[in-house]
PDB file of C-alpha atoms in Angstrom:
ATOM      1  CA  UNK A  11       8.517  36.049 -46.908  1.00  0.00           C
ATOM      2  CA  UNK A  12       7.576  38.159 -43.963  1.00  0.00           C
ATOM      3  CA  UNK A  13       3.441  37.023 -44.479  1.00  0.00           C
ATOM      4  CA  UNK A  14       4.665  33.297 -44.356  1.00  0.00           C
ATOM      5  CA  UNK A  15       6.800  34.067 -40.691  1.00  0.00           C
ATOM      6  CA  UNK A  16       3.719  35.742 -39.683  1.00  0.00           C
ATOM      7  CA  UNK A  17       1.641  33.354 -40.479  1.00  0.00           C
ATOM      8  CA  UNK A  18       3.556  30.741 -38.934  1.00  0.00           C
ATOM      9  CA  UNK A  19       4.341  32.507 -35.490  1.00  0.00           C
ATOM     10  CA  UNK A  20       0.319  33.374 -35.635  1.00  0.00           C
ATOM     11  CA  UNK A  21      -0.677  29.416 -36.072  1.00  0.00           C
ATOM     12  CA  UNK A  22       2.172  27.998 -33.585  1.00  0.00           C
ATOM     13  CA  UNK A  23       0.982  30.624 -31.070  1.00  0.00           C
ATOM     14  CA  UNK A  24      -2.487  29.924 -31.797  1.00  0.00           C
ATOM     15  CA  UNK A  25      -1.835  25.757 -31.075  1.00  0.00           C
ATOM     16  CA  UNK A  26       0.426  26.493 -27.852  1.00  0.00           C
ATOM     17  CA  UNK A  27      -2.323  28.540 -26.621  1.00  0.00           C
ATOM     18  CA  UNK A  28      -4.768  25.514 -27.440  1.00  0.00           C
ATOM     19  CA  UNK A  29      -3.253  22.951 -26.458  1.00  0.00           C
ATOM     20  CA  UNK A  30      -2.470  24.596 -22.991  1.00  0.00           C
ATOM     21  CA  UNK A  31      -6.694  25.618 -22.899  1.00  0.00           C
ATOM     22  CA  UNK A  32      -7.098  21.549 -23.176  1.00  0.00           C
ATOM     23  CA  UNK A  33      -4.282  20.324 -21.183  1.00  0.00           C
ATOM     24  CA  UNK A  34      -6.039  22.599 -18.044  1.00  0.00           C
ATOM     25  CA  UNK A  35      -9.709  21.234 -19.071  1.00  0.00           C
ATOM     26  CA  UNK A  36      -7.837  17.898 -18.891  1.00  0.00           C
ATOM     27  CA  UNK A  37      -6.385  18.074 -15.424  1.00  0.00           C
ATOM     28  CA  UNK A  38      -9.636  19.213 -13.953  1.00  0.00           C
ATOM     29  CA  UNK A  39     -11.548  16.632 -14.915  1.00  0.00           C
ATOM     30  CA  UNK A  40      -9.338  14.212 -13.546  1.00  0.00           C
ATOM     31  CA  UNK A  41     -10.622  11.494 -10.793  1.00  0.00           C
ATOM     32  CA  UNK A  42      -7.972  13.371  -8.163  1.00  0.00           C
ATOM     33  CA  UNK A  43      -9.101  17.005  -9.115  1.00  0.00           C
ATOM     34  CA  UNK A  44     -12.642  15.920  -9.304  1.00  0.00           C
ATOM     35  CA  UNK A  45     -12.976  14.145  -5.600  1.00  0.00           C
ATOM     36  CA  UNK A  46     -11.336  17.137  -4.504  1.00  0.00           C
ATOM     37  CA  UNK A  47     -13.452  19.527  -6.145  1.00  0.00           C
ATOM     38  CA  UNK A  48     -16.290  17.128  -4.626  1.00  0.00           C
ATOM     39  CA  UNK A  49     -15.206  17.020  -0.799  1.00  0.00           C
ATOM     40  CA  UNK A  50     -14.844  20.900  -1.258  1.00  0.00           C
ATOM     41  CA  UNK A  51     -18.527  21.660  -2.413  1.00  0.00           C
ATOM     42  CA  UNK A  52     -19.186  19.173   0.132  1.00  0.00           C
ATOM     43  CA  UNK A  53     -17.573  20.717   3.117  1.00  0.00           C
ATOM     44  CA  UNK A  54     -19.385  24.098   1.946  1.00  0.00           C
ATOM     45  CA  UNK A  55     -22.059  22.554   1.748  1.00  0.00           C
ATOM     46  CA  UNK A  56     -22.101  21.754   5.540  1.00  0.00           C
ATOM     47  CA  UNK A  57     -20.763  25.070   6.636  1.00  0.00           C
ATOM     48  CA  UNK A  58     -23.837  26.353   5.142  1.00  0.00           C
ATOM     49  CA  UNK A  59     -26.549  24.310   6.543  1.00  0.00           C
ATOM     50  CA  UNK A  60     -24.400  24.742  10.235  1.00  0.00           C
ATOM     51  CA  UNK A  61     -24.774  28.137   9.324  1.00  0.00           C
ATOM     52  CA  UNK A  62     -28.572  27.853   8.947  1.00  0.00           C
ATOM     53  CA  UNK A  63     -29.023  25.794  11.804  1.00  0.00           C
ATOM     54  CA  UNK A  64     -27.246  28.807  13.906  1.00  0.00           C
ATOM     55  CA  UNK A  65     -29.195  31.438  12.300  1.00  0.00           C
ATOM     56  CA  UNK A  66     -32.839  29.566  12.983  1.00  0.00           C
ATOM     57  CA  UNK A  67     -31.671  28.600  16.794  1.00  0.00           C
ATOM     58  CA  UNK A  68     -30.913  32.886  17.219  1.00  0.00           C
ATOM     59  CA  UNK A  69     -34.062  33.298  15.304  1.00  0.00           C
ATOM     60  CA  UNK A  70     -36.245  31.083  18.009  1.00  0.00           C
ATOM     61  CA  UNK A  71     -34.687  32.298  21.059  1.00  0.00           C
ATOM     62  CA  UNK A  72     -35.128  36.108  19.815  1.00  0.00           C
ATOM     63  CA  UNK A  73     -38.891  34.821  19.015  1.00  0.00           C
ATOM     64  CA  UNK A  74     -39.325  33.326  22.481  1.00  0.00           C
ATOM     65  CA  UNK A  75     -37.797  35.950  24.315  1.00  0.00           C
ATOM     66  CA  UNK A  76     -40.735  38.498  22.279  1.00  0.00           C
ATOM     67  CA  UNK A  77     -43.452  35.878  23.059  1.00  0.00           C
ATOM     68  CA  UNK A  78     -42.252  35.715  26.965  1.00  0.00           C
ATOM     69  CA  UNK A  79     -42.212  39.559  27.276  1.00  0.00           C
ATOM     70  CA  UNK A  80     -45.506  39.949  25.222  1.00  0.00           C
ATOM     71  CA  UNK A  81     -47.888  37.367  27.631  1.00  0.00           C
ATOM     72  CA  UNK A  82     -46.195  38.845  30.686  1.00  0.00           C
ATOM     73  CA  UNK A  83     -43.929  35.479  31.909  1.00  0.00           C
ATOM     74  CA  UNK A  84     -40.703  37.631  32.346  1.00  0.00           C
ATOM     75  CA  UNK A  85     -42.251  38.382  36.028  1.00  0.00           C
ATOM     76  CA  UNK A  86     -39.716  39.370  39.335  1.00  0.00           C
ATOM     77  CA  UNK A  87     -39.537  35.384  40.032  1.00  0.00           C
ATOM     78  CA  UNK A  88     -39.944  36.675  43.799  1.00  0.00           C
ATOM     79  CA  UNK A  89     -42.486  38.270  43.304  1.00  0.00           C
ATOM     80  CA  UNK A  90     -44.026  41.959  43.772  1.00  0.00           C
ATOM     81  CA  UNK A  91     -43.785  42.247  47.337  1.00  0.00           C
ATOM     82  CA  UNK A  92     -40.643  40.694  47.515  1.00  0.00           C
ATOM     83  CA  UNK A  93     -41.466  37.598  49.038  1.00  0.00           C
ATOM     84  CA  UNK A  94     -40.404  34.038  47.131  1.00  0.00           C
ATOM     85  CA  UNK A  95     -43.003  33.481  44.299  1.00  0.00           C
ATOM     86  CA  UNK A  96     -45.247  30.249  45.163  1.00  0.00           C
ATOM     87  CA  UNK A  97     -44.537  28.726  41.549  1.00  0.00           C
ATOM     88  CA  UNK A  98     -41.646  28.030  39.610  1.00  0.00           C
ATOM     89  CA  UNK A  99     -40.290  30.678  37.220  1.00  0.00           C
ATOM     90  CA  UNK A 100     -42.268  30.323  33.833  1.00  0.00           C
ATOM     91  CA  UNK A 101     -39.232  30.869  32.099  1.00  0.00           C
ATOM     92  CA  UNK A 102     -37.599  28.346  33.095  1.00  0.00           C
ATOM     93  CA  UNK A 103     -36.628  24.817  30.793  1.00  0.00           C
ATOM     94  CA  UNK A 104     -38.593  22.016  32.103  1.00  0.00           C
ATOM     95  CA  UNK A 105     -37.425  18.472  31.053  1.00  0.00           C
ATOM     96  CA  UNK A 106     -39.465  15.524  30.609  1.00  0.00           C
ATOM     97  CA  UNK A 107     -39.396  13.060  33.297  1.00  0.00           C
ATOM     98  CA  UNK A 108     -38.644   9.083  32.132  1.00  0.00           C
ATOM     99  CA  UNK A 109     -41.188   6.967  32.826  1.00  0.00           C
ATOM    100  CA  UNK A 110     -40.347   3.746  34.409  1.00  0.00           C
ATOM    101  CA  UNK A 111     -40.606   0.610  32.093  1.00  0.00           C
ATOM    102  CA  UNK A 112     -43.480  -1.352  31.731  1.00  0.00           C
ATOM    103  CA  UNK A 113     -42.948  -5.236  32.166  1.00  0.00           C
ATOM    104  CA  UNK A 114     -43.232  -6.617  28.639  1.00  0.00           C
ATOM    105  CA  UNK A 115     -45.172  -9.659  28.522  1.00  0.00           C
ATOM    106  CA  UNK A 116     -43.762 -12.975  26.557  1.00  0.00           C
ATOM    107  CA  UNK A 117     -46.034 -13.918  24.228  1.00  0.00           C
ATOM    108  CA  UNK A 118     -44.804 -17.936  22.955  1.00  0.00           C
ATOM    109  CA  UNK A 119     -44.676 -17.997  18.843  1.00  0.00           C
ATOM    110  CA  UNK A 120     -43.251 -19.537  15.794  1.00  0.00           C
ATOM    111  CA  UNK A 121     -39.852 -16.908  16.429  1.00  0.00           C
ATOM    112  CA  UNK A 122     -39.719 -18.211  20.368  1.00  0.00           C
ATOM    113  CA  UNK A 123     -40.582 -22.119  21.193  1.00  0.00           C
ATOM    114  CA  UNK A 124     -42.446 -22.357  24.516  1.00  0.00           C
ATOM    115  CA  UNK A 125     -39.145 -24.502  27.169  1.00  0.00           C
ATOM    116  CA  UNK A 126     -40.538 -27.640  28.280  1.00  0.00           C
ATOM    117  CA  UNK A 127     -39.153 -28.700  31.924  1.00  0.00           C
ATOM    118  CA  UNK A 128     -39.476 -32.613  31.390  1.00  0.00           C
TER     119      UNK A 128
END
């Protein structure tokens, strides 16, 4: 008699614990838990490449501050007798300058009918 209760508390313990394993399973791979689980990896996923992006911007300015101080550009910008340097500081950020626009020529075609004046 006492095998048979064992027995049975061992197999009804054994199918709560199962069906509790699969109920869990279940409910993660819901739509819901799944998009969330998916905008999560995602939003890692972009702390990490921000993260990147930081660490190779530090990387190039630590690079470019060696490569100034190694060919000599971090120079007194006044110069070595004091008096105001004739160029600009090489260290400095130049920007590119916008060139004015070019005229574009109309060229008549099949896409643009020449206007007649009648």
């Amino acid at each position: 008699m006492f095998r048979r209760a064992f027995w049975f508390t061992t197999g009804a313990a054994a199918g709560v614990w199962a069906t509790t394993r699969i109920q869990r399973k279940l409910r993660t791979l819901a739509p819901e838990s799944l998009a969330v689980r998916a905008a999560d990896q995602a939003a890692a996923a972009g702390h990490r490449v921000r993260d990147f992006a930081l660490d190779v911007r530090s990387g190039m300015a630590q690079r470019e501050h060696e490569l100034t101080e190694a060919l000599g550009l971090t120079a007194d910008p006044d110069g070595p007798d004091g008096a105001a340097a004739e160029h600009p500081n090489p260290t400095t950020t130049f920007r590119a300058v916008p060139r004015p626009a070019e005229p574009r020529a109309v060229i008549p075609g099949p896409h643009r009918p020449e206007k007649r004046t009648h």
